[in-house]
Amino acid sequence: MFEGVLPALVTPFSSDNSIDAESFRNIVNYVEEGGVSGVVVSGTTGESATLSTREHKELINLCVDCAKVPVMAGTGSNNTVEAVELTKHAADSGADGALIISPYYIKPNNAGLIAHFKKIAESADLPIVLYNVPSRTGQDMPLEVIIELSKVENIVAVKEASGNLGKVSQILEQTVDEDFEVLSGEDGLTLPILAMGGAGVISVVANIVPEMMVKLYDAVKASDLETARKLHFEMAPLIRELFTETNPIPVKRAVELIGLSSGAMRLPLAPLSEENSVELEKVLRSMGCIA
């Protein structure tokens, strides 16, 4: 259902701190011109934790309206009822799938995790992608939970951002007979995950250099690992700069530097430090992203 390169879109804000619809459309158009396979809206990179429920729905509607590629909507929450509400809205809005982060802060046991995701999957008729990001949630979704959930008909993939390539390998190995995919959730590990059989990447760096990540994906699929490695190392300095501070602080600054508008960060996130901004600008200039 979802493969290739899907940018985890930033959410631009206007001077009054509302969602900047025009700037968002420009960002979607920019990544689409870079050849991406789909887009992810209202995820971590989109500052979803600072969006109200109304804004969350507004942003999903906006993305579905303007995107020409499939839309995966971030609809997760540590509150199952809220996640169900947002996922139902995504289905009603015409989104092509939903990305569901594991419940942050609460740290449910395995039975709770499974019941949470099954409840959401049962609530809406659209494909569900699990999102495992222990650095954000405080809990690494156990392998046995992912394997159990892979058997649910409309749970079709997992976005893996645990940094554990051994675990990714086990997921691929143990779901080989299921209609289930693994998507890289970390730009720097996209090459090895694709090489093991991953279906694609939900990417931060693709907000800035979508065409390069697309070329890397295409090269792996064509078994051209020499080209894929070259692109991997060309993007590596930028990827590092995009994570010098909490995502999406650096990438929103990068969006501004390449000539698009991302607006201010919403508190409690603050703008990128001057020191890191200077280094980010140097890398973007060295890559030809800015003059």
PDB file of C-alpha atoms in Angstrom:
ATOM      1  CA  MET A   1       0.000   0.000   0.000  1.00  0.00           C
ATOM      2  CA  PHE A   2       2.766   2.460   0.927  1.00  0.00           C
ATOM      3  CA  GLU A   3       6.229   2.263  -0.580  1.00  0.00           C
ATOM      4  CA  GLY A   4       8.909   4.608  -1.838  1.00  0.00           C
ATOM      5  CA  VAL A   5       9.664   7.999  -0.328  1.00  0.00           C
ATOM      6  CA  LEU A   6       7.066   9.750   1.824  1.00  0.00           C
ATOM      7  CA  PRO A   7       8.180  13.075   3.341  1.00  0.00           C
ATOM      8  CA  ALA A   8       7.063  13.677   6.909  1.00  0.00           C
ATOM      9  CA  LEU A   9       5.794  17.168   6.166  1.00  0.00           C
ATOM     10  CA  VAL A  10       6.464  20.181   8.367  1.00  0.00           C
ATOM     11  CA  THR A  11       3.494  22.328   9.354  1.00  0.00           C
ATOM     12  CA  PRO A  12       3.985  26.023   8.516  1.00  0.00           C
ATOM     13  CA  PHE A  13       2.378  28.572  10.815  1.00  0.00           C
ATOM     14  CA  SER A  14       1.322  32.150  10.091  1.00  0.00           C
ATOM     15  CA  SER A  15       2.326  35.153  12.193  1.00  0.00           C
ATOM     16  CA  ASP A  16      -0.841  34.695  14.266  1.00  0.00           C
ATOM     17  CA  ASN A  17       0.195  31.059  14.978  1.00  0.00           C
ATOM     18  CA  SER A  18      -2.548  29.562  12.791  1.00  0.00           C
ATOM     19  CA  ILE A  19      -1.864  26.960  10.093  1.00  0.00           C
ATOM     20  CA  ASP A  20      -0.499  28.672   6.978  1.00  0.00           C
ATOM     21  CA  ALA A  21      -2.464  26.915   4.242  1.00  0.00           C
ATOM     22  CA  GLU A  22      -0.769  28.628   1.290  1.00  0.00           C
ATOM     23  CA  SER A  23       2.725  27.814   2.533  1.00  0.00           C
ATOM     24  CA  PHE A  24       1.681  24.227   3.232  1.00  0.00           C
ATOM     25  CA  ARG A  25       0.434  23.865  -0.338  1.00  0.00           C
ATOM     26  CA  ASN A  26       3.760  25.190  -1.602  1.00  0.00           C
ATOM     27  CA  ILE A  27       5.658  22.620   0.453  1.00  0.00           C
ATOM     28  CA  VAL A  28       3.478  19.788  -0.842  1.00  0.00           C
ATOM     29  CA  ASN A  29       4.000  20.984  -4.398  1.00  0.00           C
ATOM     30  CA  TYR A  30       7.784  21.161  -3.837  1.00  0.00           C
ATOM     31  CA  VAL A  31       8.112  17.566  -2.628  1.00  0.00           C
ATOM     32  CA  GLU A  32       5.756  16.283  -5.315  1.00  0.00           C
ATOM     33  CA  GLU A  33       7.982  17.904  -7.946  1.00  0.00           C
ATOM     34  CA  GLY A  34      10.824  15.924  -6.358  1.00  0.00           C
ATOM     35  CA  GLY A  35       9.060  12.686  -7.299  1.00  0.00           C
ATOM     36  CA  VAL A  36       7.883  11.423  -3.910  1.00  0.00           C
ATOM     37  CA  SER A  37       5.476   8.493  -3.679  1.00  0.00           C
ATOM     38  CA  GLY A  38       3.252  10.003  -0.998  1.00  0.00           C
ATOM     39  CA  VAL A  39       3.215  12.445   1.908  1.00  0.00           C
ATOM     40  CA  VAL A  40       2.728  12.153   5.656  1.00  0.00           C
ATOM     41  CA  VAL A  41       0.796  14.955   7.335  1.00  0.00           C
ATOM     42  CA  SER A  42       0.322  15.801  11.026  1.00  0.00           C
ATOM     43  CA  GLY A  43       3.103  13.552  12.257  1.00  0.00           C
ATOM     44  CA  THR A  44       5.896  14.347  14.705  1.00  0.00           C
ATOM     45  CA  THR A  45       7.682  16.471  12.091  1.00  0.00           C
ATOM     46  CA  GLY A  46       4.413  18.339  11.607  1.00  0.00           C
ATOM     47  CA  GLU A  47       4.346  19.314  15.303  1.00  0.00           C
ATOM     48  CA  SER A  48       1.256  17.182  15.858  1.00  0.00           C
ATOM     49  CA  ALA A  49       1.653  17.324  19.633  1.00  0.00           C
ATOM     50  CA  THR A  50       0.991  21.082  19.554  1.00  0.00           C
ATOM     51  CA  LEU A  51      -2.069  20.875  17.287  1.00  0.00           C
ATOM     52  CA  SER A  52      -5.564  21.007  18.722  1.00  0.00           C
ATOM     53  CA  THR A  53      -7.995  18.319  17.585  1.00  0.00           C
ATOM     54  CA  ARG A  54      -9.684  20.885  15.353  1.00  0.00           C
ATOM     55  CA  GLU A  55      -6.366  21.920  13.784  1.00  0.00           C
ATOM     56  CA  HIS A  56      -5.372  18.299  13.361  1.00  0.00           C
ATOM     57  CA  LYS A  57      -8.503  17.659  11.318  1.00  0.00           C
ATOM     58  CA  GLU A  58      -8.091  20.941   9.414  1.00  0.00           C
ATOM     59  CA  LEU A  59      -4.546  20.005   8.414  1.00  0.00           C
ATOM     60  CA  ILE A  60      -5.556  16.532   7.234  1.00  0.00           C
ATOM     61  CA  ASN A  61      -8.353  18.041   5.145  1.00  0.00           C
ATOM     62  CA  LEU A  62      -5.939  20.568   3.647  1.00  0.00           C
ATOM     63  CA  CYS A  63      -3.424  17.899   2.691  1.00  0.00           C
ATOM     64  CA  VAL A  64      -6.018  15.621   1.119  1.00  0.00           C
ATOM     65  CA  ASP A  65      -7.324  18.595  -0.848  1.00  0.00           C
ATOM     66  CA  CYS A  66      -3.974  19.705  -2.266  1.00  0.00           C
ATOM     67  CA  ALA A  67      -1.870  16.555  -2.606  1.00  0.00           C
ATOM     68  CA  LYS A  68      -1.705  14.671  -5.889  1.00  0.00           C
ATOM     69  CA  VAL A  69       0.006  11.703  -4.242  1.00  0.00           C
ATOM     70  CA  PRO A  70      -1.343   9.358  -1.554  1.00  0.00           C
ATOM     71  CA  VAL A  71      -1.753  10.912   1.908  1.00  0.00           C
ATOM     72  CA  MET A  72      -0.888   9.171   5.156  1.00  0.00           C
ATOM     73  CA  ALA A  73      -2.348  11.059   8.112  1.00  0.00           C
ATOM     74  CA  GLY A  74      -0.781  10.971  11.546  1.00  0.00           C
ATOM     75  CA  THR A  75      -3.718  10.204  13.839  1.00  0.00           C
ATOM     76  CA  GLY A  76      -2.087   8.653  16.878  1.00  0.00           C
ATOM     77  CA  SER A  77      -2.526   9.645  20.503  1.00  0.00           C
ATOM     78  CA  ASN A  78      -1.843   8.279  23.959  1.00  0.00           C
ATOM     79  CA  ASN A  79      -5.629   8.462  24.371  1.00  0.00           C
ATOM     80  CA  THR A  80      -7.299   5.631  22.440  1.00  0.00           C
ATOM     81  CA  VAL A  81     -10.602   7.517  22.142  1.00  0.00           C
ATOM     82  CA  GLU A  82      -8.863  10.519  20.574  1.00  0.00           C
ATOM     83  CA  ALA A  83      -6.866   8.304  18.208  1.00  0.00           C
ATOM     84  CA  VAL A  84     -10.093   6.624  17.086  1.00  0.00           C
ATOM     85  CA  GLU A  85     -11.719  10.020  16.490  1.00  0.00           C
ATOM     86  CA  LEU A  86      -8.806  11.310  14.419  1.00  0.00           C
ATOM     87  CA  THR A  87      -8.479   8.076  12.445  1.00  0.00           C
ATOM     88  CA  LYS A  88     -12.181   8.077  11.613  1.00  0.00           C
ATOM     89  CA  HIS A  89     -11.814  11.658  10.446  1.00  0.00           C
ATOM     90  CA  ALA A  90      -8.851  10.731   8.256  1.00  0.00           C
ATOM     91  CA  ALA A  91     -10.910   7.999   6.616  1.00  0.00           C
ATOM     92  CA  ASP A  92     -13.867  10.325   6.089  1.00  0.00           C
ATOM     93  CA  SER A  93     -11.622  13.056   4.662  1.00  0.00           C
ATOM     94  CA  GLY A  94     -10.276  10.757   1.949  1.00  0.00           C
ATOM     95  CA  ALA A  95      -6.816  10.078   3.371  1.00  0.00           C
ATOM     96  CA  ASP A  96      -5.215   6.931   2.010  1.00  0.00           C
ATOM     97  CA  GLY A  97      -3.905   5.656   5.324  1.00  0.00           C
ATOM     98  CA  ALA A  98      -3.182   6.511   8.940  1.00  0.00           C
ATOM     99  CA  LEU A  99       0.097   6.528  10.850  1.00  0.00           C
ATOM    100  CA  ILE A 100      -0.443   5.599  14.512  1.00  0.00           C
ATOM    101  CA  ILE A 101       2.295   6.257  17.048  1.00  0.00           C
ATOM    102  CA  SER A 102       2.435   3.933  20.032  1.00  0.00           C
ATOM    103  CA  PRO A 103       0.940   5.550  23.142  1.00  0.00           C
ATOM    104  CA  TYR A 104       3.576   7.901  24.513  1.00  0.00           C
ATOM    105  CA  TYR A 105       4.224   8.442  28.233  1.00  0.00           C
ATOM    106  CA  ILE A 106       1.750   5.775  29.394  1.00  0.00           C
ATOM    107  CA  LYS A 107       3.913   2.714  28.575  1.00  0.00           C
ATOM    108  CA  PRO A 108       1.081   0.144  28.308  1.00  0.00           C
ATOM    109  CA  ASN A 109       1.766  -3.570  28.642  1.00  0.00           C
ATOM    110  CA  ASN A 110       1.607  -5.826  25.585  1.00  0.00           C
ATOM    111  CA  ALA A 111      -2.093  -6.570  26.012  1.00  0.00           C
ATOM    112  CA  GLY A 112      -2.844  -2.857  26.211  1.00  0.00           C
ATOM    113  CA  LEU A 113      -0.771  -2.056  23.127  1.00  0.00           C
ATOM    114  CA  ILE A 114      -2.480  -4.749  21.087  1.00  0.00           C
ATOM    115  CA  ALA A 115      -5.964  -3.721  22.251  1.00  0.00           C
ATOM    116  CA  HIS A 116      -5.185  -0.031  21.514  1.00  0.00           C
ATOM    117  CA  PHE A 117      -4.125  -0.635  17.926  1.00  0.00           C
ATOM    118  CA  LYS A 118      -6.868  -3.177  17.234  1.00  0.00           C
ATOM    119  CA  LYS A 119      -9.505  -0.747  18.510  1.00  0.00           C
ATOM    120  CA  ILE A 120      -8.226   1.942  16.131  1.00  0.00           C
ATOM    121  CA  ALA A 121      -7.956  -0.479  13.205  1.00  0.00           C
ATOM    122  CA  GLU A 122     -11.523  -1.653  13.744  1.00  0.00           C
ATOM    123  CA  SER A 123     -12.832   1.910  13.897  1.00  0.00           C
ATOM    124  CA  ALA A 124     -11.962   3.036  10.366  1.00  0.00           C
ATOM    125  CA  ASP A 125     -11.871   1.482   6.932  1.00  0.00           C
ATOM    126  CA  LEU A 126      -8.364   2.498   5.851  1.00  0.00           C
ATOM    127  CA  PRO A 127      -4.859   1.048   6.026  1.00  0.00           C
ATOM    128  CA  ILE A 128      -3.032   1.527   9.329  1.00  0.00           C
ATOM    129  CA  VAL A 129       0.732   1.954   9.733  1.00  0.00           C
ATOM    130  CA  LEU A 130       2.186   1.369  13.190  1.00  0.00           C
ATOM    131  CA  TYR A 131       4.832   3.847  14.348  1.00  0.00           C
ATOM    132  CA  ASN A 132       7.565   2.659  16.701  1.00  0.00           C
ATOM    133  CA  VAL A 133       9.747   5.536  17.922  1.00  0.00           C
ATOM    134  CA  PRO A 134      10.988   4.791  21.458  1.00  0.00           C
ATOM    135  CA  SER A 135      13.024   8.021  21.655  1.00  0.00           C
ATOM    136  CA  ARG A 136       9.698   9.893  21.594  1.00  0.00           C
ATOM    137  CA  THR A 137       7.370   7.511  23.399  1.00  0.00           C
ATOM    138  CA  GLY A 138       9.645   6.094  26.086  1.00  0.00           C
ATOM    139  CA  GLN A 139       8.746   2.562  25.016  1.00  0.00           C
ATOM    140  CA  ASP A 140      10.133   0.293  22.291  1.00  0.00           C
ATOM    141  CA  MET A 141       7.166  -1.563  20.847  1.00  0.00           C
ATOM    142  CA  PRO A 142       8.007  -5.230  21.471  1.00  0.00           C
ATOM    143  CA  LEU A 143       8.682  -7.475  18.490  1.00  0.00           C
ATOM    144  CA  GLU A 144       5.936  -9.888  19.555  1.00  0.00           C
ATOM    145  CA  VAL A 145       3.395  -7.031  19.578  1.00  0.00           C
ATOM    146  CA  ILE A 146       4.328  -5.932  16.057  1.00  0.00           C
ATOM    147  CA  ILE A 147       4.135  -9.525  14.809  1.00  0.00           C
ATOM    148  CA  GLU A 148       0.711 -10.029  16.416  1.00  0.00           C
ATOM    149  CA  LEU A 149      -0.622  -6.773  14.961  1.00  0.00           C
ATOM    150  CA  SER A 150       0.730  -7.619  11.490  1.00  0.00           C
ATOM    151  CA  LYS A 151      -1.993 -10.282  11.333  1.00  0.00           C
ATOM    152  CA  VAL A 152      -4.750  -7.643  11.542  1.00  0.00           C
ATOM    153  CA  GLU A 153      -6.163  -7.187   8.033  1.00  0.00           C
ATOM    154  CA  ASN A 154      -5.880  -3.409   7.725  1.00  0.00           C
ATOM    155  CA  ILE A 155      -2.643  -2.995   9.712  1.00  0.00           C
ATOM    156  CA  VAL A 156      -0.334  -3.013   6.722  1.00  0.00           C
ATOM    157  CA  ALA A 157       3.076  -1.732   7.844  1.00  0.00           C
ATOM    158  CA  VAL A 158       5.291  -0.430  10.603  1.00  0.00           C
ATOM    159  CA  LYS A 159       7.406   2.708  10.551  1.00  0.00           C
ATOM    160  CA  GLU A 160      10.511   1.578  12.418  1.00  0.00           C
ATOM    161  CA  ALA A 161      12.503   4.299  14.170  1.00  0.00           C
ATOM    162  CA  SER A 162      14.025   2.253  16.978  1.00  0.00           C
ATOM    163  CA  GLY A 163      17.470   2.324  15.369  1.00  0.00           C
ATOM    164  CA  ASN A 164      17.688  -1.441  15.861  1.00  0.00           C
ATOM    165  CA  LEU A 165      18.534  -3.042  12.515  1.00  0.00           C
ATOM    166  CA  GLY A 166      18.485  -6.495  14.092  1.00  0.00           C
ATOM    167  CA  LYS A 167      14.882  -5.939  15.113  1.00  0.00           C
ATOM    168  CA  VAL A 168      14.002  -4.674  11.625  1.00  0.00           C
ATOM    169  CA  SER A 169      15.473  -7.870  10.210  1.00  0.00           C
ATOM    170  CA  GLN A 170      13.371  -9.974  12.590  1.00  0.00           C
ATOM    171  CA  ILE A 171      10.190  -8.119  11.646  1.00  0.00           C
ATOM    172  CA  LEU A 172      10.871  -8.721   7.946  1.00  0.00           C
ATOM    173  CA  GLU A 173      11.723 -12.361   8.621  1.00  0.00           C
ATOM    174  CA  GLN A 174       8.686 -13.093  10.765  1.00  0.00           C
ATOM    175  CA  THR A 175       6.128 -11.281   8.570  1.00  0.00           C
ATOM    176  CA  VAL A 176       7.283 -12.766   5.272  1.00  0.00           C
ATOM    177  CA  ASP A 177       3.960 -14.602   4.931  1.00  0.00           C
ATOM    178  CA  GLU A 178       1.865 -11.556   5.879  1.00  0.00           C
ATOM    179  CA  ASP A 179       0.781  -8.651   3.673  1.00  0.00           C
ATOM    180  CA  PHE A 180       2.898  -6.371   5.825  1.00  0.00           C
ATOM    181  CA  GLU A 181       5.714  -3.915   5.109  1.00  0.00           C
ATOM    182  CA  VAL A 182       8.497  -2.150   6.999  1.00  0.00           C
ATOM    183  CA  LEU A 183       9.156   1.543   6.384  1.00  0.00           C
ATOM    184  CA  SER A 184      12.318   3.229   7.574  1.00  0.00           C
ATOM    185  CA  GLY A 185      11.644   5.913  10.150  1.00  0.00           C
ATOM    186  CA  GLU A 186      15.225   7.166  10.201  1.00  0.00           C
ATOM    187  CA  ASP A 187      16.815   8.777   7.156  1.00  0.00           C
ATOM    188  CA  GLY A 188      20.295   7.599   8.078  1.00  0.00           C
ATOM    189  CA  LEU A 189      19.185   3.945   8.187  1.00  0.00           C
ATOM    190  CA  THR A 190      17.098   3.989   5.027  1.00  0.00           C
ATOM    191  CA  LEU A 191      19.758   2.348   2.859  1.00  0.00           C
ATOM    192  CA  PRO A 192      20.276  -0.734   5.062  1.00  0.00           C
ATOM    193  CA  ILE A 193      16.551  -1.099   5.742  1.00  0.00           C
ATOM    194  CA  LEU A 194      15.762  -0.968   2.022  1.00  0.00           C
ATOM    195  CA  ALA A 195      18.587  -3.414   1.321  1.00  0.00           C
ATOM    196  CA  MET A 196      16.999  -5.884   3.772  1.00  0.00           C
ATOM    197  CA  GLY A 197      13.648  -5.596   2.011  1.00  0.00           C
ATOM    198  CA  GLY A 198      12.039  -2.506   3.495  1.00  0.00           C
ATOM    199  CA  ALA A 199       9.330  -0.934   1.369  1.00  0.00           C
ATOM    200  CA  GLY A 200      10.320   2.707   1.723  1.00  0.00           C
ATOM    201  CA  VAL A 201      10.983   5.594   4.074  1.00  0.00           C
ATOM    202  CA  ILE A 202       8.977   8.205   5.943  1.00  0.00           C
ATOM    203  CA  SER A 203      11.582  10.903   5.615  1.00  0.00           C
ATOM    204  CA  VAL A 204      12.509  14.211   7.229  1.00  0.00           C
ATOM    205  CA  VAL A 205      15.310  15.022   4.772  1.00  0.00           C
ATOM    206  CA  ALA A 206      12.885  14.590   1.856  1.00  0.00           C
ATOM    207  CA  ASN A 207      11.330  17.924   2.872  1.00  0.00           C
ATOM    208  CA  ILE A 208      14.578  19.466   1.597  1.00  0.00           C
ATOM    209  CA  VAL A 209      16.084  17.099  -1.015  1.00  0.00           C
ATOM    210  CA  PRO A 210      13.181  14.885  -2.096  1.00  0.00           C
ATOM    211  CA  GLU A 211      14.750  14.028  -5.442  1.00  0.00           C
ATOM    212  CA  MET A 212      17.927  12.697  -3.818  1.00  0.00           C
ATOM    213  CA  MET A 213      16.043  10.343  -1.500  1.00  0.00           C
ATOM    214  CA  VAL A 214      13.891   9.195  -4.415  1.00  0.00           C
ATOM    215  CA  LYS A 215      17.034   8.453  -6.438  1.00  0.00           C
ATOM    216  CA  LEU A 216      18.443   6.446  -3.515  1.00  0.00           C
ATOM    217  CA  TYR A 217      15.239   4.428  -3.279  1.00  0.00           C
ATOM    218  CA  ASP A 218      15.171   3.827  -7.028  1.00  0.00           C
ATOM    219  CA  ALA A 219      18.822   2.773  -7.019  1.00  0.00           C
ATOM    220  CA  VAL A 220      18.249   0.159  -4.299  1.00  0.00           C
ATOM    221  CA  LYS A 221      15.226  -1.213  -6.129  1.00  0.00           C
ATOM    222  CA  ALA A 222      17.350  -1.452  -9.291  1.00  0.00           C
ATOM    223  CA  SER A 223      20.067  -3.300  -7.291  1.00  0.00           C
ATOM    224  CA  ASP A 224      22.458  -0.422  -7.982  1.00  0.00           C
ATOM    225  CA  LEU A 225      24.021  -0.308  -4.527  1.00  0.00           C
ATOM    226  CA  GLU A 226      27.007   1.729  -5.719  1.00  0.00           C
ATOM    227  CA  THR A 227      24.722   4.628  -6.652  1.00  0.00           C
ATOM    228  CA  ALA A 228      22.640   4.142  -3.506  1.00  0.00           C
ATOM    229  CA  ARG A 229      25.740   4.291  -1.282  1.00  0.00           C
ATOM    230  CA  LYS A 230      26.937   7.424  -3.073  1.00  0.00           C
ATOM    231  CA  LEU A 231      23.606   9.168  -2.452  1.00  0.00           C
ATOM    232  CA  HIS A 232      23.522   7.932   1.141  1.00  0.00           C
ATOM    233  CA  PHE A 233      26.860   9.564   1.918  1.00  0.00           C
ATOM    234  CA  GLU A 234      25.985  12.728  -0.015  1.00  0.00           C
ATOM    235  CA  MET A 235      22.906  13.206   2.174  1.00  0.00           C
ATOM    236  CA  ALA A 236      24.590  12.118   5.416  1.00  0.00           C
ATOM    237  CA  PRO A 237      25.905  15.582   6.450  1.00  0.00           C
ATOM    238  CA  LEU A 238      22.470  17.136   5.927  1.00  0.00           C
ATOM    239  CA  ILE A 239      20.762  14.340   7.828  1.00  0.00           C
ATOM    240  CA  ARG A 240      23.098  14.915  10.764  1.00  0.00           C
ATOM    241  CA  GLU A 241      22.386  18.652  10.728  1.00  0.00           C
ATOM    242  CA  LEU A 242      18.639  18.012  10.695  1.00  0.00           C
ATOM    243  CA  PHE A 243      18.929  16.229  14.033  1.00  0.00           C
ATOM    244  CA  THR A 244      21.339  18.481  15.938  1.00  0.00           C
ATOM    245  CA  GLU A 245      18.286  19.649  17.882  1.00  0.00           C
ATOM    246  CA  THR A 246      14.865  18.136  18.407  1.00  0.00           C
ATOM    247  CA  ASN A 247      13.029  17.404  15.174  1.00  0.00           C
ATOM    248  CA  PRO A 248      11.435  19.447  13.553  1.00  0.00           C
ATOM    249  CA  ILE A 249      13.428  22.474  14.759  1.00  0.00           C
ATOM    250  CA  PRO A 250      16.298  22.136  12.231  1.00  0.00           C
ATOM    251  CA  VAL A 251      14.185  21.029   9.265  1.00  0.00           C
ATOM    252  CA  LYS A 252      11.828  23.988   9.653  1.00  0.00           C
ATOM    253  CA  ARG A 253      14.863  26.283   9.480  1.00  0.00           C
ATOM    254  CA  ALA A 254      16.098  24.377   6.420  1.00  0.00           C
ATOM    255  CA  VAL A 255      12.717  24.835   4.734  1.00  0.00           C
ATOM    256  CA  GLU A 256      13.109  28.585   5.204  1.00  0.00           C
ATOM    257  CA  LEU A 257      16.686  28.554   3.903  1.00  0.00           C
ATOM    258  CA  ILE A 258      15.701  26.867   0.616  1.00  0.00           C
ATOM    259  CA  GLY A 259      13.090  29.557  -0.038  1.00  0.00           C
ATOM    260  CA  LEU A 260       9.868  28.079   1.318  1.00  0.00           C
ATOM    261  CA  SER A 261       7.977  29.318   4.370  1.00  0.00           C
ATOM    262  CA  SER A 262       7.609  27.264   7.542  1.00  0.00           C
ATOM    263  CA  GLY A 263       6.840  29.961  10.105  1.00  0.00           C
ATOM    264  CA  ALA A 264       7.733  29.885  13.778  1.00  0.00           C
ATOM    265  CA  MET A 265       7.999  26.890  16.061  1.00  0.00           C
ATOM    266  CA  ARG A 266       5.159  26.344  18.495  1.00  0.00           C
ATOM    267  CA  LEU A 267       6.128  26.306  22.153  1.00  0.00           C
ATOM    268  CA  PRO A 268       7.575  24.452  23.907  1.00  0.00           C
ATOM    269  CA  LEU A 269       9.851  24.127  20.851  1.00  0.00           C
ATOM    270  CA  ALA A 270      12.046  27.142  20.175  1.00  0.00           C
ATOM    271  CA  PRO A 271      13.928  28.217  17.009  1.00  0.00           C
ATOM    272  CA  LEU A 272      17.211  26.613  15.984  1.00  0.00           C
ATOM    273  CA  SER A 273      20.262  28.024  17.762  1.00  0.00           C
ATOM    274  CA  GLU A 274      22.392  30.475  15.801  1.00  0.00           C
ATOM    275  CA  GLU A 275      25.401  28.143  15.909  1.00  0.00           C
ATOM    276  CA  ASN A 276      23.483  25.199  14.464  1.00  0.00           C
ATOM    277  CA  SER A 277      21.733  27.427  11.945  1.00  0.00           C
ATOM    278  CA  VAL A 278      25.100  28.565  10.580  1.00  0.00           C
ATOM    279  CA  GLU A 279      26.299  24.976  10.209  1.00  0.00           C
ATOM    280  CA  LEU A 280      23.034  23.931   8.549  1.00  0.00           C
ATOM    281  CA  GLU A 281      23.349  26.773   6.059  1.00  0.00           C
ATOM    282  CA  LYS A 282      26.921  25.708   5.233  1.00  0.00           C
ATOM    283  CA  VAL A 283      25.806  22.153   4.465  1.00  0.00           C
ATOM    284  CA  LEU A 284      22.888  23.300   2.334  1.00  0.00           C
ATOM    285  CA  ARG A 285      25.199  25.580   0.383  1.00  0.00           C
ATOM    286  CA  SER A 286      27.778  22.832  -0.122  1.00  0.00           C
ATOM    287  CA  MET A 287      25.043  20.575  -1.542  1.00  0.00           C
ATOM    288  CA  GLY A 288      23.816  23.262  -3.939  1.00  0.00           C
ATOM    289  CA  CYS A 289      20.460  23.605  -2.182  1.00  0.00           C
ATOM    290  CA  ILE A 290      21.032  27.349  -1.740  1.00  0.00           C
ATOM    291  CA  ALA A 291      23.269  29.829  -3.570  1.00  0.00           C
TER     292      ALA A 291
END
